[in-house]
Amino acid sequence: MTPTSKRRSGKSSHPARGTLIASVLVLSCSSVLTACGSSSSTPPVNNSGIDYSNAANWLALPTSITHKVDVFYLSDTAYQKPTPSAPDIGPINAPSMIKGDQAAFQRTATAFAPVANIFAPYYRQVDAMVQKSMTPANQVKDVGGIPTTDAIAAFEYYLQHYNDGRPFILAGHSQGSSVLSHLLSTYMKANPQVYKRMVAAYVIGYPITQEYLNQNPFLKFSRGPNDTGVIISYNTEAPTIGGPNPVMLSAQHALVINPITWTTSEAQATAQQNMGSWLPDPTTGQFVKVMDYANAQVDTAKGVLICSSANVAQLAPGNPLLPAGVYHSYDYPFYYFDIRANAANRINHFLNK
């Protein structure tokens, strides 16, 4: 893989919960703003124009193929307008996007590194503060434009030049997951032969609603740890949050799976059942495996995943975009090693069919 796709090493430990370095882990607050609403079913009209034969337009490309299955990964929002007159949708080589996506990749997509070959394109992203002034419907519309057009162009290039017929996992977070919801509802609908090779879609940090599934009846939400060809989604909160969660602002009847038990049951999974979180060491800032930290419970009424064992004051005290207790930045890190094991399990079931 490219240097940006290598997992940072760190010994297993359990740093004191009160001293975790929240600022090291928290994703750019811009990543939250595209996580509202449901995708339209209208395919993008314009071609991307981005040259995905150029390796510089990829966040991660494997240096060799070592697994039978790939991951096609789309990262969080990282683009921030450098000046007020800068474009609302950044260029493919925006420094803020490149730096932010590389950092986010290390604490999200690397969960899949031991089980799949990871392909992750850059795509042009909508600036977060611009989206803040939009209605949820307009946010969805903008993400369904240039960002989705880029992602589909990258996905098609990947299929034609890199995939070689292997099964694949789709994975993303926040704006990346929003884009994936468009890719699923448009590209997969038009290309059922490609969809048949999809092991699963980890659409994490973005609400997948029953309305969205009703509009796209060929798509299915996961109901257990072993099913394949399904969507996996959840959005993490503390039991009490300091205001409306902008990730869930317009989501009605969002579906949730528990990333410890991989069921939709509302029974709580304890932190001791968690296979390990990926959190920053308080002294070095490097990410390390932490045991017995994050529990998980599906809240069907709210359409979110509740984590009651983490320290809100240290990890999610709140900022201008995310109220206190919204664990959007921790959707992957809290359940990092559970995601890895589940991906391996679904791959095995897919290959053994």
CSV table of C-alpha atoms in Angstrom, one decimal:
chain,number,residue,atom,x,y,z
A,1,MET,CA,0.0,0.0,0.0
A,2,THR,CA,0.9,3.6,-0.2
A,3,PRO,CA,2.6,5.1,2.9
A,4,THR,CA,-0.7,6.7,3.9
A,5,SER,CA,-2.5,3.4,4.1
A,6,LYS,CA,-0.1,1.7,6.5
A,7,ARG,CA,-1.5,1.2,10.0
A,8,ARG,CA,0.4,2.9,12.7
A,9,SER,CA,1.7,0.4,15.2
A,10,GLY,CA,1.2,0.5,18.9
A,11,LYS,CA,1.2,-1.9,21.8
A,12,SER,CA,-2.0,-3.0,23.4
A,13,SER,CA,-2.7,-0.9,26.5
A,14,HIS,CA,-5.5,0.7,28.5
A,15,PRO,CA,-4.8,4.5,29.0
A,16,ALA,CA,-6.6,6.2,31.8
A,17,ARG,CA,-10.0,7.3,30.4
A,18,GLY,CA,-9.7,10.7,31.9
A,19,THR,CA,-6.4,11.5,30.1
A,20,LEU,CA,-7.2,10.3,26.6
A,21,ILE,CA,-6.1,13.0,24.1
A,22,ALA,CA,-9.4,13.8,22.5
A,23,SER,CA,-8.0,16.4,20.1
A,24,VAL,CA,-5.7,13.8,18.5
A,25,LEU,CA,-8.6,11.5,17.7
A,26,VAL,CA,-11.4,13.9,16.8
A,27,LEU,CA,-11.9,14.1,13.1
A,28,SER,CA,-12.3,17.4,11.4
A,29,CYS,CA,-15.6,18.7,12.6
A,30,SER,CA,-16.4,19.3,8.9
A,31,SER,CA,-17.0,15.6,8.5
A,32,VAL,CA,-20.4,15.8,10.1
A,33,LEU,CA,-22.3,18.1,7.8
A,34,THR,CA,-23.0,15.7,5.0
A,35,ALA,CA,-24.6,13.1,7.2
A,36,CYS,CA,-28.2,14.3,6.9
A,37,GLY,CA,-31.1,13.1,4.8
A,38,SER,CA,-31.4,10.3,2.3
A,39,SER,CA,-29.9,9.9,-1.2
A,40,SER,CA,-31.9,10.5,-4.3
A,41,SER,CA,-32.1,7.8,-6.9
A,42,THR,CA,-31.1,10.0,-9.9
A,43,PRO,CA,-27.7,9.0,-11.3
A,44,PRO,CA,-25.1,11.8,-11.6
A,45,VAL,CA,-25.3,13.4,-15.1
A,46,ASN,CA,-21.8,14.9,-15.7
A,47,ASN,CA,-18.6,13.0,-16.0
A,48,SER,CA,-16.0,13.6,-13.3
A,49,GLY,CA,-13.1,14.8,-15.4
A,50,ILE,CA,-10.7,13.6,-12.7
A,51,ASP,CA,-7.9,11.4,-14.0
A,52,TYR,CA,-7.9,8.3,-11.8
A,53,SER,CA,-5.0,6.7,-13.8
A,54,ASN,CA,-2.9,9.3,-11.9
A,55,ALA,CA,-1.8,7.7,-8.6
A,56,ALA,CA,-1.7,11.2,-7.0
A,57,ASN,CA,-5.5,11.1,-7.1
A,58,TRP,CA,-5.6,8.1,-4.8
A,59,LEU,CA,-5.4,8.2,-1.0
A,60,ALA,CA,-4.4,4.5,-0.9
A,61,LEU,CA,-3.4,1.9,-3.6
A,62,PRO,CA,-1.9,-1.5,-2.7
A,63,THR,CA,1.7,-2.1,-3.7
A,64,SER,CA,0.7,-5.8,-4.1
A,65,ILE,CA,-2.4,-7.9,-4.1
A,66,THR,CA,-2.3,-10.1,-1.0
A,67,HIS,CA,-6.0,-10.8,-0.3
A,68,LYS,CA,-8.9,-12.4,-2.2
A,69,VAL,CA,-11.2,-9.4,-1.5
A,70,ASP,CA,-10.8,-5.6,-1.9
A,71,VAL,CA,-12.1,-2.6,0.1
A,72,PHE,CA,-13.1,0.5,-1.8
A,73,TYR,CA,-13.0,3.2,0.8
A,74,LEU,CA,-14.3,6.8,0.8
A,75,SER,CA,-13.0,9.2,3.5
A,76,ASP,CA,-14.6,11.9,5.7
A,77,THR,CA,-14.9,15.5,4.8
A,78,ALA,CA,-11.5,17.2,5.2
A,79,TYR,CA,-11.7,20.1,2.7
A,80,GLN,CA,-11.9,23.5,4.2
A,81,LYS,CA,-12.0,26.7,2.2
A,82,PRO,CA,-8.6,28.5,2.6
A,83,THR,CA,-10.2,31.9,1.9
A,84,PRO,CA,-13.8,33.1,1.7
A,85,SER,CA,-13.5,33.4,-2.1
A,86,ALA,CA,-12.3,29.8,-2.5
A,87,PRO,CA,-14.6,27.3,-4.2
A,88,ASP,CA,-17.3,25.7,-2.1
A,89,ILE,CA,-16.3,22.3,-3.5
A,90,GLY,CA,-12.5,21.9,-3.3
A,91,PRO,CA,-10.1,20.8,-6.0
A,92,ILE,CA,-8.8,17.2,-6.0
A,93,ASN,CA,-5.4,18.3,-4.7
A,94,ALA,CA,-6.6,20.6,-1.9
A,95,PRO,CA,-3.9,20.5,0.8
A,96,SER,CA,-6.5,20.5,3.6
A,97,MET,CA,-8.3,17.6,2.1
A,98,ILE,CA,-5.2,15.5,1.5
A,99,LYS,CA,-3.8,16.1,5.0
A,100,GLY,CA,-7.2,15.4,6.7
A,101,ASP,CA,-8.0,12.4,4.7
A,102,GLN,CA,-4.6,10.8,5.4
A,103,ALA,CA,-5.1,11.3,9.1
A,104,ALA,CA,-8.7,9.9,9.0
A,105,PHE,CA,-7.6,6.9,7.0
A,106,GLN,CA,-5.2,5.8,9.7
A,107,ARG,CA,-8.0,5.5,12.3
A,108,THR,CA,-10.8,4.2,10.1
A,109,ALA,CA,-9.9,2.3,6.9
A,110,THR,CA,-6.9,0.6,8.4
A,111,ALA,CA,-9.3,-1.6,10.3
A,112,PHE,CA,-9.7,-3.5,7.1
A,113,ALA,CA,-5.9,-3.8,6.2
A,114,PRO,CA,-5.3,-7.3,7.5
A,115,VAL,CA,-8.2,-8.8,5.6
A,116,ALA,CA,-8.5,-7.0,2.3
A,117,ASN,CA,-6.6,-4.9,-0.3
A,118,ILE,CA,-7.6,-1.2,0.3
A,119,PHE,CA,-8.3,1.1,-2.6
A,120,ALA,CA,-9.2,4.7,-1.6
A,121,PRO,CA,-9.6,7.5,-4.0
A,122,TYR,CA,-9.6,11.2,-3.3
A,123,TYR,CA,-12.8,12.9,-4.4
A,124,ARG,CA,-13.8,16.6,-4.5
A,125,GLN,CA,-15.6,17.4,-1.2
A,126,VAL,CA,-18.1,20.1,-0.2
A,127,ASP,CA,-16.7,22.5,2.4
A,128,ALA,CA,-18.3,21.9,5.8
A,129,MET,CA,-19.2,25.5,6.7
A,130,VAL,CA,-20.9,26.0,3.3
A,131,GLN,CA,-23.1,23.0,4.1
A,132,LYS,CA,-23.9,24.3,7.6
A,133,SER,CA,-26.0,27.0,5.9
A,134,MET,CA,-27.8,24.5,3.7
A,135,THR,CA,-31.0,22.6,4.3
A,136,PRO,CA,-30.5,18.8,4.7
A,137,ALA,CA,-32.1,18.3,1.3
A,138,ASN,CA,-29.6,20.7,-0.3
A,139,GLN,CA,-26.7,19.0,1.5
A,140,VAL,CA,-27.7,15.7,0.0
A,141,LYS,CA,-28.2,17.3,-3.4
A,142,ASP,CA,-24.7,18.8,-3.4
A,143,VAL,CA,-23.0,15.6,-2.2
A,144,GLY,CA,-24.9,13.7,-4.8
A,145,GLY,CA,-23.3,16.0,-7.5
A,146,ILE,CA,-19.6,16.4,-7.9
A,147,PRO,CA,-18.4,14.2,-4.9
A,148,THR,CA,-20.6,11.3,-6.1
A,149,THR,CA,-19.6,11.8,-9.7
A,150,ASP,CA,-15.9,11.6,-8.7
A,151,ALA,CA,-16.5,8.5,-6.5
A,152,ILE,CA,-18.3,6.7,-9.3
A,153,ALA,CA,-15.6,7.6,-11.8
A,154,ALA,CA,-13.0,6.3,-9.4
A,155,PHE,CA,-15.0,3.1,-8.7
A,156,GLU,CA,-15.4,2.4,-12.4
A,157,TYR,CA,-11.6,3.0,-12.9
A,158,TYR,CA,-10.9,0.6,-10.0
A,159,LEU,CA,-13.2,-2.0,-11.5
A,160,GLN,CA,-11.6,-1.8,-14.9
A,161,HIS,CA,-8.0,-1.5,-14.0
A,162,TYR,CA,-7.4,-2.8,-10.4
A,163,ASN,CA,-10.2,-5.2,-9.3
A,164,ASP,CA,-9.6,-8.2,-11.6
A,165,GLY,CA,-13.0,-9.7,-10.8
A,166,ARG,CA,-12.4,-9.9,-7.0
A,167,PRO,CA,-15.3,-9.5,-4.5
A,168,PHE,CA,-15.2,-6.2,-2.7
A,169,ILE,CA,-16.4,-4.3,0.4
A,170,LEU,CA,-17.6,-0.7,0.2
A,171,ALA,CA,-16.6,1.3,3.2
A,172,GLY,CA,-16.8,4.9,4.2
A,173,HIS,CA,-17.4,7.4,7.0
A,174,SER,CA,-19.5,10.6,7.2
A,175,GLN,CA,-19.4,12.4,3.8
A,176,GLY,CA,-17.7,9.3,2.4
A,177,SER,CA,-20.7,7.2,3.6
A,178,SER,CA,-23.1,9.8,2.2
A,179,VAL,CA,-21.4,9.4,-1.2
A,180,LEU,CA,-21.6,5.6,-0.8
A,181,SER,CA,-25.3,5.8,-0.3
A,182,HIS,CA,-25.6,7.5,-3.7
A,183,LEU,CA,-23.3,5.0,-5.3
A,184,LEU,CA,-25.4,2.2,-4.0
A,185,SER,CA,-28.7,3.6,-5.1
A,186,THR,CA,-27.5,4.6,-8.5
A,187,TYR,CA,-24.5,2.7,-9.8
A,188,MET,CA,-25.4,-0.6,-8.2
A,189,LYS,CA,-29.0,-0.3,-9.4
A,190,ALA,CA,-27.7,0.1,-12.9
A,191,ASN,CA,-25.0,-2.6,-12.6
A,192,PRO,CA,-26.5,-5.6,-10.8
A,193,GLN,CA,-23.7,-7.8,-12.0
A,194,VAL,CA,-21.3,-5.7,-10.0
A,195,TYR,CA,-23.5,-5.6,-7.0
A,196,LYS,CA,-23.4,-9.4,-6.9
A,197,ARG,CA,-19.7,-9.2,-6.1
A,198,MET,CA,-20.3,-6.8,-3.1
A,199,VAL,CA,-19.5,-8.6,0.2
A,200,ALA,CA,-21.0,-5.7,2.3
A,201,ALA,CA,-21.2,-2.0,2.5
A,202,TYR,CA,-20.0,-0.4,5.7
A,203,VAL,CA,-21.9,2.9,5.5
A,204,ILE,CA,-20.8,4.1,8.9
A,205,GLY,CA,-21.4,7.6,10.3
A,206,TYR,CA,-24.4,8.3,8.0
A,207,PRO,CA,-28.0,7.4,8.6
A,208,ILE,CA,-29.6,4.7,6.4
A,209,THR,CA,-33.3,5.2,6.7
A,210,GLN,CA,-36.2,2.9,6.0
A,211,GLU,CA,-37.4,5.5,3.5
A,212,TYR,CA,-34.1,5.1,1.6
A,213,LEU,CA,-34.5,1.3,1.5
A,214,ASN,CA,-38.1,1.6,0.4
A,215,GLN,CA,-36.9,3.8,-2.5
A,216,ASN,CA,-34.2,1.2,-3.3
A,217,PRO,CA,-35.8,-2.2,-2.6
A,218,PHE,CA,-32.9,-4.1,-4.1
A,219,LEU,CA,-30.8,-3.0,-1.1
A,220,LYS,CA,-30.9,-4.7,2.2
A,221,PHE,CA,-29.9,-3.7,5.7
A,222,SER,CA,-27.8,-6.2,7.7
A,223,ARG,CA,-29.6,-8.2,10.4
A,224,GLY,CA,-26.8,-10.4,11.6
A,225,PRO,CA,-23.0,-11.0,11.6
A,226,ASN,CA,-22.9,-13.4,8.7
A,227,ASP,CA,-25.2,-11.9,6.0
A,228,THR,CA,-23.6,-10.5,2.8
A,229,GLY,CA,-24.6,-8.1,0.1
A,230,VAL,CA,-26.0,-5.9,2.9
A,231,ILE,CA,-25.6,-2.4,4.3
A,232,ILE,CA,-24.1,-1.9,7.7
A,233,SER,CA,-24.7,1.5,9.5
A,234,TYR,CA,-24.7,3.1,12.9
A,235,ASN,CA,-24.2,6.6,14.4
A,236,THR,CA,-22.8,6.7,17.9
A,237,GLU,CA,-24.0,8.9,20.8
A,238,ALA,CA,-23.7,9.2,24.6
A,239,PRO,CA,-27.0,8.4,26.5
A,240,THR,CA,-27.6,12.2,26.8
A,241,ILE,CA,-26.3,14.8,24.3
A,242,GLY,CA,-26.1,18.5,24.5
A,243,GLY,CA,-28.3,19.4,21.6
A,244,PRO,CA,-29.7,18.0,18.3
A,245,ASN,CA,-27.2,15.6,16.6
A,246,PRO,CA,-26.6,17.2,13.1
A,247,VAL,CA,-25.7,13.8,11.7
A,248,MET,CA,-29.3,12.6,12.4
A,249,LEU,CA,-31.1,16.0,11.8
A,250,SER,CA,-33.5,14.8,9.1
A,251,ALA,CA,-33.2,11.1,9.5
A,252,GLN,CA,-36.5,9.3,10.0
A,253,HIS,CA,-36.5,5.7,11.1
A,254,ALA,CA,-32.7,5.3,10.7
A,255,LEU,CA,-31.7,1.7,11.0
A,256,VAL,CA,-28.9,0.6,13.4
A,257,ILE,CA,-26.7,-2.4,13.9
A,258,ASN,CA,-24.7,-3.1,17.0
A,259,PRO,CA,-21.0,-3.3,16.0
A,260,ILE,CA,-20.2,-5.7,18.9
A,261,THR,CA,-22.9,-8.3,18.4
A,262,TRP,CA,-23.7,-7.4,14.8
A,263,THR,CA,-27.4,-7.7,15.5
A,264,THR,CA,-30.3,-5.2,15.6
A,265,SER,CA,-31.3,-6.2,19.1
A,266,GLU,CA,-31.6,-3.5,21.7
A,267,ALA,CA,-29.8,-5.6,24.3
A,268,GLN,CA,-26.6,-3.9,25.5
A,269,ALA,CA,-23.3,-5.3,24.5
A,270,THR,CA,-20.8,-4.7,27.3
A,271,ALA,CA,-17.3,-3.1,26.9
A,272,GLN,CA,-15.9,-6.5,27.9
A,273,GLN,CA,-17.5,-8.0,24.8
A,274,ASN,CA,-15.8,-5.4,22.6
A,275,MET,CA,-12.8,-6.9,20.8
A,276,GLY,CA,-10.8,-3.6,21.2
A,277,SER,CA,-10.9,0.1,20.5
A,278,TRP,CA,-8.3,2.1,18.7
A,279,LEU,CA,-7.5,5.2,20.8
A,280,PRO,CA,-4.6,7.6,21.3
A,281,ASP,CA,-2.1,6.9,24.0
A,282,PRO,CA,-2.2,9.8,26.5
A,283,THR,CA,1.6,10.2,26.5
A,284,THR,CA,2.6,9.5,22.9
A,285,GLY,CA,-0.5,10.4,21.0
A,286,GLN,CA,-0.1,7.2,18.9
A,287,PHE,CA,-3.1,5.0,18.5
A,288,VAL,CA,-3.1,1.8,20.5
A,289,LYS,CA,-5.5,-1.1,21.2
A,290,VAL,CA,-7.6,-0.4,24.3
A,291,MET,CA,-9.7,-3.1,25.9
A,292,ASP,CA,-12.9,-2.8,27.9
A,293,TYR,CA,-13.6,0.8,26.8
A,294,ALA,CA,-16.7,1.1,24.6
A,295,ASN,CA,-20.0,-0.7,25.1
A,296,ALA,CA,-22.9,-0.5,22.6
A,297,GLN,CA,-26.7,-0.5,22.6
A,298,VAL,CA,-29.1,0.0,19.7
A,299,ASP,CA,-31.7,2.7,20.4
A,300,THR,CA,-34.4,2.0,17.9
A,301,ALA,CA,-36.5,5.0,18.8
A,302,LYS,CA,-33.7,7.5,18.2
A,303,GLY,CA,-32.2,5.5,15.4
A,304,VAL,CA,-28.7,5.7,16.9
A,305,LEU,CA,-26.1,3.6,18.7
A,306,ILE,CA,-25.6,4.4,22.4
A,307,CYS,CA,-22.2,4.2,24.1
A,308,SER,CA,-22.6,4.8,27.8
A,309,SER,CA,-19.1,3.7,29.0
A,310,ALA,CA,-16.9,6.4,27.4
A,311,ASN,CA,-16.0,9.7,29.0
A,312,VAL,CA,-18.0,12.5,27.4
A,313,ALA,CA,-16.1,15.2,29.1
A,314,GLN,CA,-12.8,14.0,27.7
A,315,LEU,CA,-13.8,12.6,24.3
A,316,ALA,CA,-16.8,14.6,23.1
A,317,PRO,CA,-17.3,17.8,25.2
A,318,GLY,CA,-18.8,19.5,22.2
A,319,ASN,CA,-17.7,22.0,19.6
A,320,PRO,CA,-19.5,24.4,17.2
A,321,LEU,CA,-20.8,21.6,15.0
A,322,LEU,CA,-21.1,18.6,17.3
A,323,PRO,CA,-22.9,18.9,20.6
A,324,ALA,CA,-21.5,17.3,23.7
A,325,GLY,CA,-21.9,13.5,23.7
A,326,VAL,CA,-22.0,13.1,19.9
A,327,TYR,CA,-19.4,10.4,19.2
A,328,HIS,CA,-19.4,10.9,15.4
A,329,SER,CA,-15.6,11.0,15.4
A,330,TYR,CA,-15.4,7.7,17.2
A,331,ASP,CA,-17.7,5.5,15.1
A,332,TYR,CA,-14.8,3.5,13.8
A,333,PRO,CA,-12.2,3.9,16.7
A,334,PHE,CA,-14.6,2.6,19.4
A,335,TYR,CA,-15.3,-0.6,17.5
A,336,TYR,CA,-12.2,-0.8,15.3
A,337,PHE,CA,-11.2,-4.4,16.0
A,338,ASP,CA,-14.9,-5.6,15.9
A,339,ILE,CA,-15.1,-4.1,12.5
A,340,ARG,CA,-12.0,-5.9,11.4
A,341,ALA,CA,-13.2,-9.3,12.7
A,342,ASN,CA,-16.7,-8.8,11.2
A,343,ALA,CA,-15.3,-8.0,7.8
A,344,ALA,CA,-13.2,-11.1,7.9
A,345,ASN,CA,-16.2,-13.2,8.9
A,346,ARG,CA,-18.4,-11.8,6.1
A,347,ILE,CA,-15.6,-12.4,3.6
A,348,ASN,CA,-15.4,-16.0,4.7
A,349,HIS,CA,-19.2,-16.4,4.3
A,350,PHE,CA,-19.2,-14.8,0.9
A,351,LEU,CA,-16.3,-16.9,-0.4
A,352,ASN,CA,-17.8,-20.1,1.0
A,353,LYS,CA,-21.2,-19.6,-0.7
